[in-house]
JSON list of C-alpha atoms in Angstrom, two decimals:
[
{"chain": "A", "resi": 1, "resn": "UNK", "atom": "CA", "xyz": [1.27, -4.65, -13.82]},
{"chain": "A", "resi": 2, "resn": "UNK", "atom": "CA", "xyz": [3.43, -7.15, -15.56]},
{"chain": "A", "resi": 3, "resn": "UNK", "atom": "CA", "xyz": [4.72, -10.49, -14.42]},
{"chain": "A", "resi": 4, "resn": "UNK", "atom": "CA", "xyz": [1.75, -11.01, -12.08]},
{"chain": "A", "resi": 5, "resn": "UNK", "atom": "CA", "xyz": [3.08, -8.54, -9.48]},
{"chain": "A", "resi": 6, "resn": "UNK", "atom": "CA", "xyz": [-0.17, -8.42, -7.50]},
{"chain": "A", "resi": 7, "resn": "UNK", "atom": "CA", "xyz": [-0.83, -12.16, -7.88]},
{"chain": "A", "resi": 8, "resn": "UNK", "atom": "CA", "xyz": [-3.83, -11.49, -10.09]},
{"chain": "A", "resi": 9, "resn": "UNK", "atom": "CA", "xyz": [-4.51, -13.90, -12.96]},
{"chain": "A", "resi": 10, "resn": "UNK", "atom": "CA", "xyz": [-5.94, -11.06, -15.10]},
{"chain": "A", "resi": 11, "resn": "UNK", "atom": "CA", "xyz": [-6.61, -7.33, -15.00]},
{"chain": "A", "resi": 12, "resn": "UNK", "atom": "CA", "xyz": [-9.80, -6.29, -13.16]},
{"chain": "A", "resi": 13, "resn": "UNK", "atom": "CA", "xyz": [-11.73, -4.66, -16.03]},
{"chain": "A", "resi": 14, "resn": "UNK", "atom": "CA", "xyz": [-12.91, -5.80, -19.45]},
{"chain": "A", "resi": 15, "resn": "UNK", "atom": "CA", "xyz": [-11.91, -2.72, -21.43]},
{"chain": "A", "resi": 16, "resn": "UNK", "atom": "CA", "xyz": [-8.33, -1.60, -22.00]},
{"chain": "A", "resi": 17, "resn": "UNK", "atom": "CA", "xyz": [-9.15, 2.07, -21.28]},
{"chain": "A", "resi": 18, "resn": "UNK", "atom": "CA", "xyz": [-10.42, 1.17, -17.80]},
{"chain": "A", "resi": 19, "resn": "UNK", "atom": "CA", "xyz": [-7.42, -1.06, -17.17]},
{"chain": "A", "resi": 20, "resn": "UNK", "atom": "CA", "xyz": [-5.09, 1.76, -18.26]},
{"chain": "A", "resi": 21, "resn": "UNK", "atom": "CA", "xyz": [-6.63, 4.14, -15.71]},
{"chain": "A", "resi": 22, "resn": "UNK", "atom": "CA", "xyz": [-6.42, 1.42, -13.06]},
{"chain": "A", "resi": 23, "resn": "UNK", "atom": "CA", "xyz": [-2.73, 0.76, -13.80]},
{"chain": "A", "resi": 24, "resn": "UNK", "atom": "CA", "xyz": [-1.89, 4.49, -13.77]},
{"chain": "A", "resi": 25, "resn": "UNK", "atom": "CA", "xyz": [-3.64, 5.05, -10.43]},
{"chain": "A", "resi": 26, "resn": "UNK", "atom": "CA", "xyz": [-1.92, 1.97, -9.00]},
{"chain": "A", "resi": 27, "resn": "UNK", "atom": "CA", "xyz": [1.48, 3.27, -10.12]},
{"chain": "A", "resi": 28, "resn": "UNK", "atom": "CA", "xyz": [0.79, 6.71, -8.61]},
{"chain": "A", "resi": 29, "resn": "UNK", "atom": "CA", "xyz": [-0.27, 5.15, -5.31]},
{"chain": "A", "resi": 30, "resn": "UNK", "atom": "CA", "xyz": [2.86, 3.00, -5.25]},
{"chain": "A", "resi": 31, "resn": "UNK", "atom": "CA", "xyz": [5.06, 6.06, -5.79]},
{"chain": "A", "resi": 32, "resn": "UNK", "atom": "CA", "xyz": [3.21, 7.94, -3.04]},
{"chain": "A", "resi": 33, "resn": "UNK", "atom": "CA", "xyz": [3.55, 4.95, -0.69]},
{"chain": "A", "resi": 34, "resn": "UNK", "atom": "CA", "xyz": [7.30, 4.68, -1.32]},
{"chain": "A", "resi": 35, "resn": "UNK", "atom": "CA", "xyz": [7.72, 8.44, -0.70]},
{"chain": "A", "resi": 36, "resn": "UNK", "atom": "CA", "xyz": [5.69, 8.22, 2.51]},
{"chain": "A", "resi": 37, "resn": "UNK", "atom": "CA", "xyz": [7.58, 5.19, 3.84]},
{"chain": "A", "resi": 38, "resn": "UNK", "atom": "CA", "xyz": [10.93, 6.77, 2.99]},
{"chain": "A", "resi": 39, "resn": "UNK", "atom": "CA", "xyz": [10.14, 9.79, 5.18]},
{"chain": "A", "resi": 40, "resn": "UNK", "atom": "CA", "xyz": [8.29, 8.01, 7.99]},
{"chain": "A", "resi": 41, "resn": "UNK", "atom": "CA", "xyz": [10.84, 5.20, 8.39]},
{"chain": "A", "resi": 42, "resn": "UNK", "atom": "CA", "xyz": [13.39, 7.70, 9.73]},
{"chain": "A", "resi": 43, "resn": "UNK", "atom": "CA", "xyz": [11.11, 8.54, 12.65]},
{"chain": "A", "resi": 44, "resn": "UNK", "atom": "CA", "xyz": [9.40, 5.20, 13.35]},
{"chain": "A", "resi": 45, "resn": "UNK", "atom": "CA", "xyz": [11.72, 2.37, 14.39]},
{"chain": "A", "resi": 46, "resn": "UNK", "atom": "CA", "xyz": [9.70, -0.76, 13.39]},
{"chain": "A", "resi": 47, "resn": "UNK", "atom": "CA", "xyz": [9.12, 0.56, 9.87]},
{"chain": "A", "resi": 48, "resn": "UNK", "atom": "CA", "xyz": [11.98, 0.15, 7.41]},
{"chain": "A", "resi": 49, "resn": "UNK", "atom": "CA", "xyz": [12.46, 1.76, 4.02]},
{"chain": "A", "resi": 50, "resn": "UNK", "atom": "CA", "xyz": [11.90, -1.64, 2.44]},
{"chain": "A", "resi": 51, "resn": "UNK", "atom": "CA", "xyz": [8.69, -2.42, 4.36]},
{"chain": "A", "resi": 52, "resn": "UNK", "atom": "CA", "xyz": [5.73, -3.69, 2.43]},
{"chain": "A", "resi": 53, "resn": "UNK", "atom": "CA", "xyz": [2.15, -2.49, 2.70]},
{"chain": "A", "resi": 54, "resn": "UNK", "atom": "CA", "xyz": [1.29, -5.24, 5.20]},
{"chain": "A", "resi": 55, "resn": "UNK", "atom": "CA", "xyz": [3.80, -3.93, 7.78]},
{"chain": "A", "resi": 56, "resn": "UNK", "atom": "CA", "xyz": [2.64, -0.35, 7.18]},
{"chain": "A", "resi": 57, "resn": "UNK", "atom": "CA", "xyz": [-0.99, -1.32, 7.78]},
{"chain": "A", "resi": 58, "resn": "UNK", "atom": "CA", "xyz": [-0.02, -3.22, 10.94]},
{"chain": "A", "resi": 59, "resn": "UNK", "atom": "CA", "xyz": [1.73, -0.23, 12.51]},
{"chain": "A", "resi": 60, "resn": "UNK", "atom": "CA", "xyz": [-0.52, 2.60, 11.32]},
{"chain": "A", "resi": 61, "resn": "UNK", "atom": "CA", "xyz": [-4.00, 1.09, 10.96]},
{"chain": "A", "resi": 62, "resn": "UNK", "atom": "CA", "xyz": [-4.40, -2.09, 13.01]},
{"chain": "A", "resi": 63, "resn": "UNK", "atom": "CA", "xyz": [-2.68, -0.99, 16.22]},
{"chain": "A", "resi": 64, "resn": "UNK", "atom": "CA", "xyz": [-4.41, 2.44, 16.51]},
{"chain": "A", "resi": 65, "resn": "UNK", "atom": "CA", "xyz": [-7.74, 0.77, 15.68]},
{"chain": "A", "resi": 66, "resn": "UNK", "atom": "CA", "xyz": [-7.14, -1.67, 18.53]},
{"chain": "A", "resi": 67, "resn": "UNK", "atom": "CA", "xyz": [-6.37, 1.23, 20.87]},
{"chain": "A", "resi": 68, "resn": "UNK", "atom": "CA", "xyz": [-9.60, 2.98, 19.89]},
{"chain": "A", "resi": 69, "resn": "UNK", "atom": "CA", "xyz": [-11.64, -0.18, 20.31]},
{"chain": "A", "resi": 70, "resn": "UNK", "atom": "CA", "xyz": [-10.24, -1.03, 23.76]},
{"chain": "A", "resi": 71, "resn": "UNK", "atom": "CA", "xyz": [-10.41, 2.59, 24.91]},
{"chain": "A", "resi": 72, "resn": "UNK", "atom": "CA", "xyz": [-14.19, 2.78, 24.64]}
]
């Protein structure tokens, strides 16, 4: 997490070992997200291969949650 990529002024933990685990998990999640978006973007029109997490959450979390809430 160099160059302030997540707009954090510092890493979240005090000890380097904990920060190392955090950075590794973050990198694995990013790779999984990019893989997922690459495959889903072919089938879903509003989602592009270059979409960020905010657009992904809008289409796959917020909208279905709104449908569930209004369907009650």
